[in-house]
Amino acid sequence: MTVTEIASPWLTDLDPRAVDEVVARLQDAADHGRTVVIAAHIGPDGDALGAALALHLALSRRGARTLPTWGEEPLRVPAAYADLPGIDDLVAPSDIPVDEVDLLVSVDSASVSRLGALQPLLAAGAPVIVIDHHPTNTRFGTVHLVAARAAATVVIVDELLRRLDVDLDVDLATCLYVGLVTDTGRFQHATTDRAAMELGGRLIEAGVAHEELTRRLFGTRTVGELTLLARALERLTFVPEARLVHAHVTAEDATEAGAGLEATEAIIDVVRTADVAEVAMVGRQETTGAWRISLRSRGAIDVGVVAARFDGGGHERAAGFTAEGTFDEVVDRLVAVLEEVRGG
């Protein structure tokens, strides 16, 4: 047994034949200058962006024509990720030459709905590689690398880069580290294992500015983000029968505060600490009127399963979905599902 196998039990979640096929397809794309769309999920977090940009940097250096993107327009990069290597190379969905796409790589998306405006690419005929670590992944691609025990999608991407013999420079390490540290909650979440800790150490050795990144990602909030947090906490509500604590912000709130989607993560991180909460929920209204819902669990309820009931997905303790209707209607539907899941 190799050191990699000892330190990375998540690798056994993957079909070795699928790993070989993905490596071969990525190598072929690099060798022949093929056009590869690398898609993060809508409302990308650090893991989605870090995984997409790491693949973009690595494959483009090898000769592929890579188009990093996600399925929303305009592309609004969260302030915390504005300086990530490769971020200036992002391509809007409307600028992607659909007829020229040779390969679509989806990173960190558990379902087709998370591709947003990029969903038509699935019908364009190009092979689709799905790289993800969400246990609720629906396997919507041609070949799948889904490792539910991987601490983050960047962990799987790092393994692919290793098999492609890509040298780990500071830019690649920075993208991977941002994904790792955000999805493990600064190595606090239950998914943090030896493999994640060892990868973090290796990335720091590669030159990652750990202190600066930590301050930017977790220690800095704009006045607008704090204003939105205050507005959400004014609406904090406890639903005793569901052990649910929820809060929300409207599209108007966000516009007035000048805060981006990333502010929702700051809100859920506070709401989840409520001592009476078994499940925490934060709703962020989009300009269309739909609600983007974030869920967190202390462990008794699998919110990944709950989110899947709303065509969303995620992990046992962190998940999300999008829903229509008033916020109260969404809460009522969620409470009903929570009671059903708990009863089951």
Coordinates of C-alpha atoms in Angstrom, one line a residue, residues 5-333:
E5 CA -3.5 5.2 -0.2
I6 CA -2.8 5.3 3.5
A7 CA -3.3 9.1 3.8
S8 CA -6.2 9.3 1.3
P9 CA -9.0 6.7 2.0
W10 CA -11.3 8.9 0.0
L11 CA -9.6 7.6 -3.1
T12 CA -11.4 4.3 -2.7
D13 CA -14.7 6.2 -3.4
L14 CA -13.5 6.5 -7.0
D15 CA -13.6 3.9 -9.8
P16 CA -10.0 3.6 -10.9
R17 CA -11.1 3.2 -14.5
A18 CA -13.0 6.5 -14.2
V19 CA -9.8 8.2 -12.8
D20 CA -7.8 6.9 -15.7
E21 CA -10.4 8.0 -18.2
V22 CA -10.5 11.5 -16.8
V23 CA -6.7 11.8 -16.7
A24 CA -6.6 10.6 -20.3
R25 CA -9.2 13.1 -21.5
L26 CA -7.5 16.0 -19.7
Q27 CA -4.1 15.0 -21.1
D28 CA -5.6 14.7 -24.6
A29 CA -7.2 18.2 -24.3
A30 CA -3.8 19.6 -23.3
D31 CA -1.9 17.8 -26.0
H32 CA -4.2 18.8 -28.8
G33 CA -5.2 22.3 -27.8
R34 CA -8.9 21.4 -27.3
T35 CA -11.5 23.8 -25.9
V36 CA -12.4 22.9 -22.3
V37 CA -15.2 24.7 -20.4
I38 CA -14.4 24.4 -16.7
A39 CA -17.7 25.2 -14.8
A40 CA -18.0 26.1 -11.1
H41 CA -21.5 26.1 -9.6
I42 CA -23.7 29.2 -9.5
G43 CA -22.9 31.4 -6.5
P44 CA -19.4 29.8 -6.3
D45 CA -17.7 29.4 -3.0
G46 CA -14.0 29.0 -2.4
D47 CA -14.0 25.3 -3.2
A48 CA -15.8 25.7 -6.6
L49 CA -13.7 28.7 -7.7
G50 CA -10.4 27.2 -6.4
A51 CA -11.0 23.9 -8.1
A52 CA -12.0 25.6 -11.4
L53 CA -9.1 28.0 -11.5
A54 CA -6.5 25.4 -10.5
L55 CA -7.7 23.2 -13.4
H56 CA -7.8 26.2 -15.7
L57 CA -4.2 27.3 -14.9
A58 CA -2.8 23.8 -15.1
L59 CA -4.5 22.8 -18.4
S60 CA -4.0 26.1 -20.1
R61 CA -0.2 26.0 -19.4
R62 CA -0.2 22.5 -21.0
G63 CA -1.8 23.8 -24.2
A64 CA -5.6 23.4 -23.7
R65 CA -7.9 26.3 -24.5
T66 CA -9.7 26.6 -21.1
L67 CA -12.7 28.7 -20.4
P68 CA -13.4 29.0 -16.6
T69 CA -16.9 30.2 -15.8
W70 CA -20.1 29.5 -14.0
G71 CA -23.7 29.8 -15.1
E72 CA -24.7 33.3 -14.1
E73 CA -24.5 36.7 -15.8
P74 CA -23.0 39.0 -15.0
L75 CA -20.2 37.1 -13.2
R76 CA -19.9 38.7 -9.8
V77 CA -16.7 37.5 -8.1
P78 CA -17.0 37.6 -4.3
A79 CA -14.6 40.2 -2.9
A80 CA -12.7 37.6 -0.9
Y81 CA -11.7 35.8 -4.1
A82 CA -11.0 38.8 -6.3
D83 CA -7.3 38.3 -6.3
L84 CA -7.2 34.6 -6.9
P85 CA -4.7 33.5 -9.6
G86 CA -6.6 33.1 -12.9
I87 CA -9.6 35.1 -11.8
D88 CA -9.2 37.6 -14.7
D89 CA -9.6 34.8 -17.2
L90 CA -13.2 34.1 -16.3
V91 CA -15.5 33.9 -19.3
A92 CA -19.2 34.9 -19.2
P93 CA -21.6 32.1 -20.3
S94 CA -22.8 34.1 -23.3
D95 CA -19.3 34.4 -24.6
I96 CA -18.7 30.6 -24.7
P97 CA -18.6 29.3 -28.3
V98 CA -20.9 26.3 -27.8
D99 CA -20.1 24.7 -31.1
E100 CA -16.4 24.7 -30.4
V101 CA -16.5 23.1 -26.9
D102 CA -14.7 19.8 -26.9
L103 CA -15.1 19.0 -23.2
L104 CA -17.1 20.3 -20.2
V105 CA -15.7 19.8 -16.7
S106 CA -18.1 20.5 -13.9
V107 CA -16.5 21.0 -10.5
D108 CA -18.3 21.0 -7.1
S109 CA -21.8 20.8 -8.6
A110 CA -24.1 18.1 -7.2
S111 CA -26.8 18.4 -9.8
V112 CA -27.6 19.9 -13.2
S113 CA -29.5 22.8 -11.6
R114 CA -26.2 24.1 -10.1
L115 CA -24.9 24.7 -13.6
G116 CA -27.4 27.5 -14.1
A117 CA -27.1 29.1 -17.5
L118 CA -24.6 26.5 -18.6
Q119 CA -27.1 23.7 -18.7
P120 CA -27.6 23.9 -22.5
L121 CA -24.0 22.8 -22.9
L122 CA -25.0 19.3 -21.6
A123 CA -27.1 18.9 -24.8
A124 CA -24.3 20.2 -27.1
G125 CA -22.7 16.8 -27.4
A126 CA -19.4 17.3 -25.7
P127 CA -18.3 14.8 -23.0
V128 CA -19.0 15.9 -19.5
I129 CA -16.6 15.2 -16.6
V130 CA -18.1 15.6 -13.2
I131 CA -15.7 16.2 -10.3
D132 CA -17.4 16.6 -6.9
H133 CA -17.4 15.5 -3.3
H134 CA -21.1 15.9 -2.5
P135 CA -22.8 12.6 -1.5
T136 CA -26.0 13.9 -3.2
N137 CA -24.4 14.1 -6.6
T138 CA -26.8 12.9 -9.3
R139 CA -24.1 11.7 -11.7
F140 CA -25.3 13.9 -14.6
G141 CA -22.2 13.6 -16.7
T142 CA -20.3 11.2 -19.0
V143 CA -17.7 10.2 -16.5
H144 CA -17.8 10.9 -12.7
L145 CA -15.2 11.4 -10.0
V146 CA -17.4 11.8 -6.9
A147 CA -15.7 11.2 -3.6
A148 CA -18.1 11.8 -0.7
R149 CA -15.3 11.4 1.8
A150 CA -13.0 14.0 0.2
A151 CA -12.8 17.1 2.4
A152 CA -13.2 19.3 -0.7
T153 CA -13.4 19.1 -4.4
V154 CA -9.9 20.7 -4.6
V155 CA -8.6 17.5 -2.9
I156 CA -9.7 15.5 -6.0
V157 CA -8.3 18.1 -8.4
D158 CA -5.0 18.0 -6.6
E159 CA -4.9 14.2 -7.2
L160 CA -5.6 14.8 -10.9
L161 CA -2.9 17.4 -11.2
R162 CA -0.4 15.0 -9.5
R163 CA -1.3 12.2 -12.0
L164 CA -0.9 14.7 -14.9
D165 CA 2.6 15.5 -13.5
V166 CA 1.8 19.2 -13.0
D167 CA 4.3 21.0 -11.0
L168 CA 2.7 22.6 -7.9
D169 CA 3.6 26.3 -8.0
V170 CA 2.4 29.1 -5.7
D171 CA -0.5 30.1 -8.0
L172 CA -1.9 26.5 -8.2
A173 CA -1.3 26.0 -4.5
T174 CA -3.2 29.2 -3.6
C175 CA -6.3 28.2 -5.6
L176 CA -6.2 24.7 -4.0
Y177 CA -5.7 26.1 -0.5
V178 CA -8.6 28.6 -0.8
G179 CA -10.9 25.7 -1.7
L180 CA -9.5 23.5 1.1
V181 CA -9.6 26.0 3.9
T182 CA -13.1 27.3 3.0
D183 CA -14.8 23.9 2.6
T184 CA -13.2 22.5 5.8
G185 CA -14.2 25.6 7.7
R186 CA -10.5 26.3 8.5
F187 CA -10.1 22.6 9.2
Q188 CA -12.9 22.6 11.8
H189 CA -15.6 20.5 10.0
A190 CA -16.0 16.8 10.5
T191 CA -14.8 16.2 6.9
T192 CA -11.3 17.3 7.9
D193 CA -9.1 14.2 7.9
R194 CA -5.4 13.4 7.7
A195 CA -5.4 13.8 3.9
A196 CA -6.8 17.3 4.2
M197 CA -4.3 18.3 6.8
E198 CA -1.4 16.9 4.9
L199 CA -2.5 18.6 1.7
G200 CA -2.8 21.9 3.6
G201 CA 0.8 21.5 4.8
R202 CA 2.0 20.7 1.3
L203 CA 0.3 23.8 -0.1
I204 CA 1.8 26.0 2.5
E205 CA 5.2 24.6 1.7
A206 CA 4.6 25.5 -1.9
G207 CA 4.4 29.1 -0.9
V208 CA 0.8 29.9 0.0
A209 CA 0.5 33.1 2.0
H210 CA -1.5 31.4 4.7
E211 CA -1.9 34.4 7.1
E212 CA -2.9 36.8 4.4
L213 CA -5.4 34.5 2.8
T214 CA -7.0 33.7 6.2
R215 CA -7.3 37.4 7.0
R216 CA -8.9 38.1 3.6
L217 CA -11.3 35.1 3.7
F218 CA -12.4 35.1 7.3
G219 CA -11.1 38.2 9.0
T220 CA -12.4 41.0 6.7
R221 CA -16.0 42.1 6.2
T222 CA -17.3 45.1 4.3
V223 CA -19.6 47.6 6.0
G224 CA -22.3 46.4 3.6
E225 CA -21.9 42.8 4.6
L226 CA -22.1 43.7 8.3
T227 CA -25.2 45.8 7.5
L228 CA -26.8 42.9 5.8
L229 CA -25.9 40.6 8.7
A230 CA -27.6 43.1 11.1
R231 CA -30.7 43.1 8.9
A232 CA -30.9 39.3 8.9
L233 CA -30.5 39.0 12.6
E234 CA -33.4 41.4 13.2
R235 CA -35.5 38.7 11.5
L236 CA -34.0 35.8 13.5
T237 CA -36.8 33.3 14.2
F238 CA -37.0 30.0 16.1
V239 CA -39.4 27.3 15.1
P240 CA -39.5 25.0 18.2
E241 CA -41.3 22.0 16.7
A242 CA -38.6 21.7 14.0
R243 CA -35.6 22.9 16.1
L244 CA -35.1 25.3 13.2
V245 CA -33.6 28.8 13.5
H246 CA -33.9 30.9 10.4
A247 CA -33.2 34.4 9.0
H248 CA -33.4 36.1 5.7
V249 CA -32.5 39.1 3.6
T250 CA -34.4 40.4 0.6
A251 CA -33.1 41.5 -2.8
E252 CA -33.8 45.1 -1.7
D253 CA -31.8 44.6 1.5
A254 CA -28.8 43.4 -0.5
T255 CA -29.0 46.3 -3.0
E256 CA -29.2 48.9 -0.3
A257 CA -26.3 47.3 1.6
G258 CA -24.3 46.9 -1.6
A259 CA -23.4 43.4 -0.5
G260 CA -22.8 40.4 -2.7
L261 CA -23.9 36.8 -2.4
E262 CA -20.9 36.0 -0.2
A263 CA -22.6 37.8 2.6
T264 CA -25.0 34.9 3.0
E265 CA -22.2 32.7 4.1
A266 CA -21.2 35.1 6.8
I267 CA -24.9 35.2 8.0
I268 CA -25.3 31.4 8.1
D269 CA -22.0 31.1 10.1
V270 CA -23.6 33.3 12.8
V271 CA -27.1 31.8 12.7
R272 CA -25.8 28.3 13.0
T273 CA -24.3 29.1 16.4
A274 CA -27.8 29.6 18.0
D275 CA -27.9 27.3 21.1
V276 CA -31.4 26.0 20.3
A277 CA -30.8 25.2 16.7
E278 CA -30.6 21.7 15.4
V279 CA -30.9 23.1 11.9
A280 CA -30.1 26.7 10.7
M281 CA -31.5 28.2 7.6
V282 CA -30.7 31.5 5.8
G283 CA -32.6 32.7 2.8
R284 CA -31.2 35.2 0.3
Q285 CA -33.6 36.6 -2.2
E286 CA -32.5 36.9 -5.8
T287 CA -33.5 39.7 -8.1
T288 CA -35.9 37.2 -9.8
G289 CA -37.7 36.8 -6.5
A290 CA -36.5 33.2 -5.9
W291 CA -34.8 32.3 -2.6
R292 CA -31.4 30.8 -2.4
I293 CA -31.4 28.8 0.8
S294 CA -28.4 27.8 2.9
L295 CA -28.8 25.0 5.5
R296 CA -26.5 23.9 8.3
S297 CA -27.0 21.0 10.8
R298 CA -25.5 20.0 14.1
G299 CA -25.6 16.4 12.9
A300 CA -28.9 15.0 14.0
I301 CA -30.5 15.9 10.6
D302 CA -28.9 15.2 7.2
V303 CA -29.5 18.5 5.5
G304 CA -28.1 17.1 2.3
V305 CA -31.1 14.8 2.1
V306 CA -33.4 17.6 3.0
A307 CA -32.0 19.9 0.3
A308 CA -32.3 17.1 -2.3
R309 CA -36.1 17.1 -1.7
F310 CA -36.0 20.7 -3.1
D311 CA -33.7 19.6 -6.1
G312 CA -30.7 21.0 -4.2
G313 CA -27.9 19.1 -2.6
G314 CA -24.8 19.2 -0.4
H315 CA -23.5 17.4 2.6
E316 CA -24.9 15.9 5.8
R317 CA -24.1 19.1 7.7
A318 CA -24.1 21.8 5.0
A319 CA -26.4 22.0 2.0
G320 CA -28.6 24.3 0.0
F321 CA -31.3 24.7 -2.6
T322 CA -33.3 27.4 -4.6
A323 CA -37.0 27.8 -4.1
E324 CA -39.9 29.9 -5.4
G325 CA -42.6 31.6 -3.3
T326 CA -42.6 33.8 -0.3
F327 CA -40.0 33.2 2.4
D328 CA -42.7 32.1 4.8
E329 CA -44.0 29.6 2.3
V330 CA -40.4 28.2 1.9
V331 CA -40.1 27.9 5.6
D332 CA -43.4 26.1 5.9
R333 CA -42.3 23.6 3.2

